[in-house]
Amino acid sequence: MTTKGRRMLTLPPPISPTERQTSNKGASQPSKHKHEIPGHEDLDLDEQPPKKKPTKSSAVTKTKHAAMDSEDELERVPAPSTPKKLASAVEGKGKVVKSTTKFKIEEEEKVLETPNVLKVKSLPAECEVTNVDLQDPALAEAGVYDLLPPLHKVVATSWSSAQGPGNILLSTWDQYNKVLNVDSTWSFINFVQKGVYVNLSRIDPRKLEGIAQKYSTDKARNVGTAAVCLSLMMAVKFSVSTPSTVMDSQKGLKLKFLTAIAHSQEFEQMIAVLGMVFHQCNLHFQISADAITFGTKTMPANVGSSKMVSKLTNGVKSTSTRVGGSRNTASADVLSYEDEVPVFHGRYKVVDFDTDVENIGKHSTGRLRA
């Protein structure tokens, strides 16, 4: 997938109880001076009708009672986290409390905003990607699609015009794989989220954040935790142990890759979630004949072509040197062609993704080699 600049999917950072208490405490502090509340510059909170000058002892007593009444008044005002209850609770108490609370909430939201963080704040009233013709009969009968969040339509643009057989349905897997474990497959396709692992075909996009990384900006502005996105697909071609060519190329560029065919309705959901999180209505993918390719960065065409190689025939390889090319922090979130891609053979193991996804490697029967 390519969009303008570098994009990374993350989960929002949790808010600690200490920060929440500090935030609520700050929102409830009354103003100690005149004219500090926006919209009430002409209001004098200290102005009182002229009264007879009290004695020193009575003045101290009245001050203490006034302070106690003020504290009791604040305790009856709900926290800023429930604005609807707040509006009804302070009705009739004057506009001073309302304005103070509203200003504090807006100030906190402004502090939490980060320029390169993209969020989904709302969902459409009706889903624009649900299509009964694309839904698997078994999943539809189980009511799986009725539980999915409504999404906006996002277009997946392919660089190739080659036509294929179309996407796959879960109910037709037995035609291609006779040893497929049905329980593991059902668990995988209906998995939603656990920790950093998310299923883009099932998750609500409001639970994710997009990090827009442009090459000219500071990469230290990332927030949140990177999400590991999972998708159940049918692999048709792959080379994950050694770099290989995806297709015939005059430049001979190589990379490690996995080409697979996605499920029909699940692919529509995945594209919609990605587009909504990154605020894009059109995404570009390497799709050819209905198969999508996920790959590492390409191997430069001139690797291994140095003239110095012919002058030395019996050298000793260094154990601490690796080819880095022009790799930098701007593309550090993309695997290089020389990075190891772990793939596990789990066809004969029953895996419950809701409980085992974080330890999926322990359930494999061995490394799958290309």
Short mmCIF file of N, CA and C in Angstrom, two decimals, residues 231-307:
data_model
loop_
_atom_site.label_atom_id
_atom_site.label_comp_id
_atom_site.label_asym_id
_atom_site.label_seq_id
_atom_site.Cartn_x
_atom_site.Cartn_y
_atom_site.Cartn_z
N SER A 231 -4.76 -10.81 8.72
CA SER A 231 -5.78 -11.04 7.71
C SER A 231 -5.68 -12.48 7.23
N LEU A 232 -6.81 -13.15 7.16
CA LEU A 232 -6.85 -14.53 6.67
C LEU A 232 -7.00 -14.51 5.15
N MET A 233 -6.00 -15.07 4.44
CA MET A 233 -6.00 -15.09 2.99
C MET A 233 -5.47 -16.43 2.49
N MET A 234 -5.65 -16.69 1.20
CA MET A 234 -5.14 -17.90 0.57
C MET A 234 -3.86 -17.56 -0.19
N ALA A 235 -2.73 -18.09 0.27
CA ALA A 235 -1.45 -17.81 -0.37
C ALA A 235 -1.36 -18.53 -1.71
N VAL A 236 -0.91 -17.81 -2.73
CA VAL A 236 -0.75 -18.39 -4.05
C VAL A 236 0.71 -18.40 -4.51
N LYS A 237 1.52 -17.49 -3.94
CA LYS A 237 2.94 -17.44 -4.29
C LYS A 237 3.67 -16.69 -3.20
N PHE A 238 4.84 -17.19 -2.82
CA PHE A 238 5.58 -16.49 -1.78
C PHE A 238 7.06 -16.85 -1.85
N SER A 239 7.87 -15.97 -1.33
CA SER A 239 9.30 -16.20 -1.18
C SER A 239 9.73 -15.41 0.05
N VAL A 240 9.79 -16.10 1.18
CA VAL A 240 10.04 -15.42 2.45
C VAL A 240 11.39 -15.77 3.05
N SER A 241 12.06 -16.79 2.53
CA SER A 241 13.37 -17.15 3.07
C SER A 241 14.50 -16.46 2.32
N THR A 242 14.34 -16.28 1.01
CA THR A 242 15.34 -15.59 0.20
C THR A 242 14.64 -14.62 -0.74
N PRO A 243 15.26 -13.49 -1.07
CA PRO A 243 14.64 -12.54 -2.00
C PRO A 243 14.44 -13.17 -3.37
N SER A 244 13.34 -12.84 -4.00
CA SER A 244 13.03 -13.35 -5.32
C SER A 244 12.27 -12.27 -6.09
N THR A 245 12.12 -12.46 -7.39
CA THR A 245 11.41 -11.49 -8.21
C THR A 245 9.91 -11.78 -8.16
N VAL A 246 9.13 -10.73 -7.97
CA VAL A 246 7.68 -10.89 -7.96
C VAL A 246 7.18 -11.15 -9.37
N MET A 247 7.78 -10.51 -10.35
CA MET A 247 7.39 -10.67 -11.75
C MET A 247 8.61 -10.36 -12.60
N ASP A 248 8.48 -10.59 -13.89
CA ASP A 248 9.58 -10.28 -14.80
C ASP A 248 9.84 -8.77 -14.80
N SER A 249 11.06 -8.41 -14.55
CA SER A 249 11.42 -7.00 -14.49
C SER A 249 12.74 -6.78 -15.20
N GLN A 250 12.82 -5.72 -15.97
CA GLN A 250 14.06 -5.40 -16.67
C GLN A 250 15.17 -5.03 -15.69
N LYS A 251 14.80 -4.43 -14.57
CA LYS A 251 15.80 -4.04 -13.58
C LYS A 251 16.23 -5.22 -12.71
N GLY A 252 15.44 -6.28 -12.70
CA GLY A 252 15.80 -7.45 -11.91
C GLY A 252 15.72 -7.23 -10.41
N LEU A 253 14.83 -6.37 -9.95
CA LEU A 253 14.69 -6.09 -8.52
C LEU A 253 14.10 -7.30 -7.80
N LYS A 254 14.64 -7.60 -6.63
CA LYS A 254 14.17 -8.75 -5.86
C LYS A 254 13.74 -8.30 -4.46
N LEU A 255 12.89 -9.10 -3.84
CA LEU A 255 12.41 -8.81 -2.50
C LEU A 255 11.78 -10.07 -1.92
N LYS A 256 11.55 -10.07 -0.61
CA LYS A 256 10.79 -11.13 0.03
C LYS A 256 9.33 -10.71 0.01
N PHE A 257 8.46 -11.64 -0.36
CA PHE A 257 7.07 -11.24 -0.56
C PHE A 257 6.12 -12.41 -0.29
N LEU A 258 4.86 -12.06 -0.17
CA LEU A 258 3.77 -13.02 -0.03
C LEU A 258 2.60 -12.51 -0.86
N THR A 259 2.16 -13.31 -1.81
CA THR A 259 1.02 -12.96 -2.66
C THR A 259 -0.15 -13.87 -2.31
N ALA A 260 -1.30 -13.28 -2.03
CA ALA A 260 -2.44 -14.07 -1.56
C ALA A 260 -3.75 -13.47 -2.06
N ILE A 261 -4.78 -14.32 -2.06
CA ILE A 261 -6.13 -13.90 -2.45
C ILE A 261 -6.96 -13.74 -1.18
N ALA A 262 -7.57 -12.59 -1.03
CA ALA A 262 -8.33 -12.29 0.18
C ALA A 262 -9.76 -12.82 0.07
N HIS A 263 -10.43 -12.88 1.21
CA HIS A 263 -11.85 -13.22 1.23
C HIS A 263 -12.66 -12.01 0.76
N SER A 264 -13.81 -12.26 0.18
CA SER A 264 -14.57 -11.23 -0.52
C SER A 264 -15.01 -10.07 0.38
N GLN A 265 -15.97 -10.31 1.27
CA GLN A 265 -16.46 -9.24 2.13
C GLN A 265 -15.39 -8.76 3.10
N GLU A 266 -14.53 -9.67 3.53
CA GLU A 266 -13.47 -9.31 4.47
C GLU A 266 -12.47 -8.33 3.84
N PHE A 267 -12.22 -8.47 2.55
CA PHE A 267 -11.31 -7.55 1.87
C PHE A 267 -11.91 -6.15 1.81
N GLU A 268 -13.22 -6.07 1.55
CA GLU A 268 -13.89 -4.77 1.52
C GLU A 268 -13.80 -4.08 2.88
N GLN A 269 -13.97 -4.86 3.95
CA GLN A 269 -13.88 -4.30 5.30
C GLN A 269 -12.46 -3.81 5.60
N MET A 270 -11.46 -4.61 5.22
CA MET A 270 -10.07 -4.26 5.48
C MET A 270 -9.69 -2.95 4.79
N ILE A 271 -10.05 -2.82 3.52
CA ILE A 271 -9.73 -1.61 2.76
C ILE A 271 -10.42 -0.39 3.37
N ALA A 272 -11.67 -0.57 3.78
CA ALA A 272 -12.43 0.54 4.35
C ALA A 272 -11.82 1.02 5.67
N VAL A 273 -11.41 0.08 6.52
CA VAL A 273 -10.81 0.45 7.81
C VAL A 273 -9.50 1.21 7.59
N LEU A 274 -8.65 0.71 6.70
CA LEU A 274 -7.38 1.39 6.42
C LEU A 274 -7.61 2.80 5.88
N GLY A 275 -8.53 2.93 4.94
CA GLY A 275 -8.80 4.24 4.37
C GLY A 275 -9.36 5.22 5.38
N MET A 276 -10.26 4.75 6.24
CA MET A 276 -10.85 5.64 7.24
C MET A 276 -9.82 6.07 8.28
N VAL A 277 -8.97 5.15 8.71
CA VAL A 277 -7.96 5.50 9.72
C VAL A 277 -6.97 6.52 9.18
N PHE A 278 -6.57 6.36 7.91
CA PHE A 278 -5.59 7.27 7.32
C PHE A 278 -6.23 8.44 6.57
N HIS A 279 -7.57 8.57 6.67
CA HIS A 279 -8.29 9.68 6.06
C HIS A 279 -8.08 9.71 4.55
N GLN A 280 -8.16 8.54 3.93
CA GLN A 280 -7.98 8.42 2.48
C GLN A 280 -9.20 7.71 1.89
N CYS A 281 -9.64 8.16 0.73
CA CYS A 281 -10.76 7.50 0.05
C CYS A 281 -10.28 6.63 -1.10
N ASN A 282 -8.98 6.65 -1.40
CA ASN A 282 -8.42 5.84 -2.48
C ASN A 282 -7.03 5.35 -2.05
N LEU A 283 -6.84 4.04 -2.00
CA LEU A 283 -5.56 3.45 -1.62
C LEU A 283 -5.00 2.66 -2.80
N HIS A 284 -3.67 2.66 -2.93
CA HIS A 284 -3.00 1.96 -4.03
C HIS A 284 -2.33 0.70 -3.50
N PHE A 285 -2.56 -0.42 -4.18
CA PHE A 285 -2.02 -1.71 -3.77
C PHE A 285 -1.38 -2.41 -4.96
N GLN A 286 -0.52 -3.38 -4.65
CA GLN A 286 0.01 -4.27 -5.67
C GLN A 286 -0.96 -5.44 -5.83
N ILE A 287 -1.95 -5.26 -6.68
CA ILE A 287 -2.97 -6.27 -6.92
C ILE A 287 -2.91 -6.66 -8.39
N SER A 288 -2.80 -7.95 -8.64
CA SER A 288 -2.80 -8.48 -10.00
C SER A 288 -3.60 -9.77 -10.02
N ALA A 289 -4.59 -9.84 -10.90
CA ALA A 289 -5.45 -11.02 -11.01
C ALA A 289 -6.09 -11.35 -9.66
N ASP A 290 -6.55 -10.32 -8.96
CA ASP A 290 -7.25 -10.43 -7.67
C ASP A 290 -6.35 -10.89 -6.54
N ALA A 291 -5.05 -10.97 -6.75
CA ALA A 291 -4.12 -11.38 -5.70
C ALA A 291 -3.31 -10.16 -5.26
N ILE A 292 -3.23 -9.94 -3.96
CA ILE A 292 -2.52 -8.80 -3.41
C ILE A 292 -1.16 -9.24 -2.89
N THR A 293 -0.14 -8.43 -3.10
CA THR A 293 1.23 -8.77 -2.71
C THR A 293 1.69 -7.89 -1.56
N PHE A 294 2.21 -8.53 -0.52
CA PHE A 294 2.85 -7.85 0.60
C PHE A 294 4.34 -8.15 0.52
N GLY A 295 5.17 -7.13 0.52
CA GLY A 295 6.60 -7.37 0.34
C GLY A 295 7.47 -6.44 1.14
N THR A 296 8.75 -6.79 1.21
CA THR A 296 9.75 -5.96 1.85
C THR A 296 10.27 -4.93 0.87
N LYS A 297 11.23 -4.13 1.29
CA LYS A 297 11.90 -3.23 0.36
C LYS A 297 12.70 -4.07 -0.63
N THR A 298 12.88 -3.54 -1.83
CA THR A 298 13.54 -4.30 -2.88
C THR A 298 15.04 -4.33 -2.71
N MET A 299 15.64 -5.38 -3.24
CA MET A 299 17.10 -5.51 -3.26
C MET A 299 17.65 -4.68 -4.41
N PRO A 300 18.62 -3.81 -4.17
CA PRO A 300 19.20 -3.02 -5.25
C PRO A 300 19.77 -3.91 -6.35
N ALA A 301 19.67 -3.44 -7.59
CA ALA A 301 20.13 -4.25 -8.72
C ALA A 301 21.63 -4.43 -8.75
N ASN A 302 22.39 -3.54 -8.09
CA ASN A 302 23.85 -3.61 -8.15
C ASN A 302 24.46 -4.35 -6.97
N VAL A 303 23.66 -5.01 -6.14
CA VAL A 303 24.22 -5.75 -5.01
C VAL A 303 25.06 -6.91 -5.51
N GLY A 304 26.28 -7.02 -5.06
CA GLY A 304 27.16 -8.12 -5.45
C GLY A 304 27.88 -7.89 -6.75
N SER A 305 27.78 -6.70 -7.34
CA SER A 305 28.42 -6.43 -8.63
C SER A 305 29.67 -5.57 -8.51
N SER A 306 30.20 -5.41 -7.31
CA SER A 306 31.38 -4.57 -7.12
C SER A 306 32.59 -5.18 -7.82
N LYS A 307 33.45 -4.34 -8.42
CA LYS A 307 34.64 -4.81 -9.11
C LYS A 307 35.70 -5.33 -8.14
#
